[in-house]
Every structure is written in structure tokens, then in C-alpha cells.
């Protein structure tokens, strides 16, 4: 069974630029999560989708971050414009249903200069 | 103050030693997760607990709901166990979201 795929693996941008990350969850998984993990911290949930609907985006900085899962399968997370403090690993995870075991992708490491 | 506290923050052990990592939380929970994160970022879910004890190979996870405390034990530790171990809780108050601790960085030396 293929795992959660993410791309790119690494991205370096300058502040005020835009960046987008892509996630393809495990086939059949209805729930998809985007997390931000700053160095030395645990992951922080940015947004959770159930199929193509948003379940929780309370910690998503909506002035600069957006995410979509239009067809209920893969998802994109965008930052526009990026700030220095957005430097982090962005992790995507999926689960068969909400509150079941989450399977994590390898993450995208973002560096904002 | 984070709702999930882990100790120790860093741990170095010699191969073969018995290792314990602790997690304390301050809210009522519906489930507690232990996860392993290797260098490079990949996270693997080890256990999901709501009571008692679970064992998988050399890993044992226990939880005491009354004391709001969980431990992850590694028996006969091996250098390949070197990773960051993260505790996360799911609270009815936070809906479906997991609240993560900062992680315990474990290094097992030969």
C-alpha cells in the first residue's frame, strides 16, 4: 500500500514570495490533515479535511495561508506572502476516518529567507 | 503552558538499556498517541491508547487516566531506536485535533 505522498521535499524562498505544497493521501482515506512543525516543537494542526469539506481550520493563519481539497483526494496548501516565521516542516497526514490512526507523509521542509 | 508535557527533552542511552519516556497532560482526553519521528521528518504512529497498556515488539506504552500520565518504554534498546518520540492527545474539548508534545529526542549509542 502506497503511503502519503508530499511534494516538494524541500523549498527555499524569499520572504513575501508565494509557495504551494501538494499532498496525496493514502487511497480511500477520507480525512486529511496539514500540520506545521517548527524546529524543536511538536506538529501543530493547520487544517483538517473530511472528504472535500473543512472540519477544523481554527489555527490556520487565514490572512496568508489557504488550503483546498477540491475532489476529496489530494490537497494543496498555499502560503502567500511568506514570512520568515513560516520556516518549518509542513506535514500532511491522512486517516481512514476521523479519530483513527493517522499516517504521515515525509513532509516538506520550507526555508524562508 | 502546553497541555502536553514530555520528559526528558533529550535522552542518551547505551545499547541494551531500558528506556522510559514520560508524558503528562492537563486535560481530559479521549485518546493518547505515541509517535516516532526519524531525522528527515517522517512520522510513524506507534500506539493509540485510551486505557491500560499496549505492547508491540520491544515497545510498551502505558497510560494512567486518573493521573493524566503515560509512559513509553523501550526494552533492549538499539541504535536504530534513535529518533524523536512524540506524545499527542485528543481531547473532547479540542474536537478532532491532536495536541502534540514537543517530543523527546533519544540517542542510543553502540
Coordinates of C-alpha atoms in Angstrom, one line a residue:
Chain A
X1 CA 0.0 0.0 0.0
X2 CA 1.5 3.3 -1.0
X3 CA 1.9 5.9 1.8
X4 CA 1.1 9.6 1.9
X5 CA 3.0 11.4 -0.8
X6 CA 4.1 15.0 -0.5
X7 CA 6.0 17.3 -2.8
X8 CA 8.3 19.1 -3.0
X9 CA 10.5 17.7 -0.2
X10 CA 12.4 20.9 0.2
X11 CA 11.7 24.6 -0.8
X12 CA 13.7 27.7 -0.3
X13 CA 12.0 31.1 -1.0
X14 CA 12.4 34.7 -0.1
X15 CA 10.0 36.5 2.2
X16 CA 6.9 37.9 0.5
X17 CA 7.1 35.2 -2.1
X18 CA 4.4 32.6 -2.6
X19 CA 4.7 28.8 -2.2
X20 CA 2.5 25.8 -2.6
X21 CA 2.7 22.3 -1.2
X22 CA 1.0 19.2 -2.5
X23 CA -0.3 16.1 -0.7
X24 CA -1.7 12.8 -2.0
X25 CA -3.2 10.8 0.9
X26 CA -3.5 7.0 1.1
X27 CA -6.2 5.8 -1.2
X28 CA -9.5 5.6 0.4
X29 CA -8.6 7.8 3.4
X30 CA -11.4 10.3 3.9
X31 CA -9.6 12.5 6.4
X32 CA -6.6 14.7 5.5
X33 CA -4.6 16.9 7.9
X34 CA -2.0 19.6 7.3
X35 CA 0.5 20.3 10.2
X36 CA 3.2 22.8 10.7
X37 CA 6.2 21.7 12.7
X38 CA 8.7 24.4 13.7
X39 CA 12.1 23.2 14.7
X40 CA 12.1 21.9 18.3
X41 CA 8.3 21.8 18.5
X42 CA 5.7 19.2 18.1
X43 CA 3.4 19.4 15.0
X44 CA 0.6 22.0 15.1
X45 CA -2.6 21.3 13.2
X46 CA -3.3 23.9 10.5
X47 CA -6.3 22.4 8.8
X48 CA -8.3 19.1 8.7
X49 CA -10.5 18.0 5.8
X50 CA -13.2 15.3 5.8
X51 CA -13.5 14.4 2.2
X52 CA -13.6 17.9 0.5
X53 CA -15.0 19.8 3.5
X54 CA -13.1 21.6 6.2
X55 CA -13.6 20.2 9.7
X56 CA -11.1 22.4 11.6
X57 CA -9.1 25.4 10.4
X58 CA -9.0 27.3 13.7
X59 CA -5.2 27.5 13.8
X60 CA -4.8 28.4 10.1
X61 CA -3.5 32.0 9.6
X62 CA -6.1 32.7 7.0
X63 CA -4.6 36.1 6.0
X64 CA -1.7 34.2 4.3
X65 CA -2.5 30.5 4.3
X66 CA -5.0 28.7 2.3
X67 CA -5.7 25.1 1.6
X68 CA -8.1 23.1 -0.6
X69 CA -9.1 19.5 -1.3
X70 CA -11.4 20.1 -4.2
X71 CA -12.1 16.5 -5.3
X72 CA -11.8 15.0 -1.8
X73 CA -8.5 13.3 -2.7
X74 CA -5.3 15.3 -3.0
X75 CA -4.8 18.6 -1.4
X76 CA -2.7 21.8 -1.7
X77 CA -1.5 24.2 1.0
X78 CA -0.5 27.7 -0.1
X79 CA 1.3 30.5 1.7
X80 CA 1.0 34.0 0.2
X81 CA 3.0 36.0 1.1
X82 CA 5.5 34.0 3.1
X83 CA 7.1 35.4 6.3
X84 CA 10.4 34.4 7.9
X85 CA 8.5 32.7 10.8
X86 CA 6.8 30.3 8.3
X87 CA 10.1 28.4 8.0
X88 CA 9.1 24.9 9.2
X89 CA 8.3 21.4 8.1
X90 CA 4.8 21.0 6.6
X91 CA 3.4 17.6 7.3
X92 CA 0.4 16.0 5.6
X93 CA -1.3 13.1 7.2
X94 CA -4.4 11.0 6.4
X95 CA -6.6 8.6 8.2
X96 CA -9.4 6.3 7.1
X97 CA -11.8 8.2 9.3
X98 CA -11.6 10.9 11.8
X99 CA -10.1 9.8 15.2
X100 CA -8.4 6.8 13.7
X101 CA -4.6 6.2 13.2
X102 CA -3.0 9.0 11.2
X103 CA -0.4 8.1 8.6
X104 CA 2.1 10.9 7.9
X105 CA 3.9 11.9 4.7
X106 CA 7.6 12.7 4.6
X107 CA 7.0 16.4 4.9
X108 CA 8.1 19.5 3.0
X109 CA 10.9 21.4 4.6
X110 CA 10.4 25.2 3.9
X111 CA 13.0 27.8 4.5
X112 CA 12.0 31.4 4.1
X113 CA 15.0 33.8 3.7
Chain B
X1 CA 1.7 26.4 29.1
X2 CA 1.4 23.4 26.7
X3 CA -1.3 21.0 27.5
X4 CA 1.1 18.1 26.8
X5 CA 4.5 17.9 28.6
X6 CA 7.1 15.3 27.8
X7 CA 10.2 14.4 29.8
X8 CA 13.0 14.1 29.4
X9 CA 13.6 16.5 26.5
X10 CA 16.7 14.7 25.5
X11 CA 17.9 11.2 26.4
X12 CA 21.1 9.4 25.6
X13 CA 21.3 5.7 26.4
X14 CA 23.7 2.8 25.7
X15 CA 22.6 -0.1 23.5
X16 CA 20.7 -2.6 25.6
X17 CA 19.4 -0.2 28.2
X18 CA 15.8 0.0 29.3
X19 CA 14.4 3.4 28.3
X20 CA 11.4 5.3 29.7
X21 CA 9.8 8.4 28.2
X22 CA 7.1 10.2 30.1
X23 CA 4.1 12.2 29.0
X24 CA 1.8 14.3 31.2
X25 CA -1.3 16.1 30.1
X26 CA -3.6 18.6 31.8
X27 CA -6.9 18.0 30.0
X28 CA -9.4 15.2 29.8
X29 CA -8.7 13.0 26.8
X30 CA -10.4 10.5 24.6
X31 CA -7.1 9.0 23.3
X32 CA -3.3 9.4 23.6
X33 CA -0.9 8.6 20.8
X34 CA 2.8 7.8 20.8
X35 CA 4.6 8.6 17.5
X36 CA 8.2 8.2 16.3
X37 CA 9.9 10.8 14.1
X38 CA 13.2 10.0 12.4
X39 CA 15.6 12.6 11.0
X40 CA 14.2 13.8 7.7
X41 CA 10.7 14.3 9.2
X42 CA 8.9 11.0 8.6
X43 CA 6.4 10.3 11.5
X44 CA 5.1 6.8 12.3
X45 CA 2.3 6.2 14.7
X46 CA 3.4 3.6 17.3
X47 CA 0.4 3.4 19.7
X48 CA -3.1 4.8 20.3
X49 CA -4.2 4.3 23.9
X50 CA -7.3 5.1 25.8
X51 CA -6.6 2.9 28.9
X52 CA -4.2 0.3 30.2
X53 CA -1.2 -1.0 28.3
X54 CA -0.2 -1.9 24.8
X55 CA 2.9 -3.8 23.6
X56 CA 4.5 -4.1 20.2
X57 CA 7.8 -5.9 20.0
X58 CA 10.2 -4.1 22.3
X59 CA 7.9 -1.1 22.8
X60 CA 5.4 -0.9 25.7
X61 CA 3.0 2.0 26.2
X62 CA 1.0 2.5 29.4
X63 CA -1.5 5.1 30.4
X64 CA -3.0 6.1 33.8
X65 CA -6.1 8.1 33.1
X66 CA -6.6 9.2 36.8
X67 CA -3.0 10.6 37.0
X68 CA -3.1 12.0 33.4
X69 CA 0.2 10.3 32.6
X70 CA 1.5 8.0 30.0
X71 CA 4.9 6.3 29.6
X72 CA 6.6 4.7 26.6
X73 CA 9.2 2.0 27.4
X74 CA 11.8 0.6 25.1
X75 CA 13.4 -2.7 26.2
X76 CA 16.8 -3.8 25.0
X77 CA 17.3 -0.5 23.2
X78 CA 19.2 -0.4 19.9
X79 CA 20.9 2.4 17.9
X80 CA 18.0 2.1 15.3
X81 CA 15.6 3.3 18.1
X82 CA 17.3 6.7 17.9
X83 CA 14.6 9.1 17.0
X84 CA 12.3 11.8 18.4
X85 CA 9.3 10.3 20.3
X86 CA 6.2 12.4 20.4
X87 CA 3.2 12.2 22.7
X88 CA -0.1 13.6 21.4
X89 CA -3.6 13.7 23.0
X90 CA -7.1 14.0 21.6
X91 CA -9.4 15.9 23.9
X92 CA -13.1 16.2 23.6
X93 CA -12.7 20.0 24.1
X94 CA -10.5 20.3 21.0
X95 CA -12.8 18.5 18.7
X96 CA -10.9 16.1 16.5
X97 CA -7.5 17.8 16.7
X98 CA -4.4 16.1 18.2
X99 CA -2.4 18.3 20.6
X100 CA 1.3 17.3 20.4
X101 CA 4.1 17.5 22.9
X102 CA 7.4 18.9 21.9
X103 CA 9.0 15.4 21.7
X104 CA 11.8 13.5 23.4
X105 CA 15.0 13.2 21.4
X106 CA 16.5 9.7 22.0
X107 CA 20.0 8.7 21.0
X108 CA 21.1 5.1 21.6
X109 CA 24.8 4.6 21.3
X110 CA 26.5 1.3 20.4

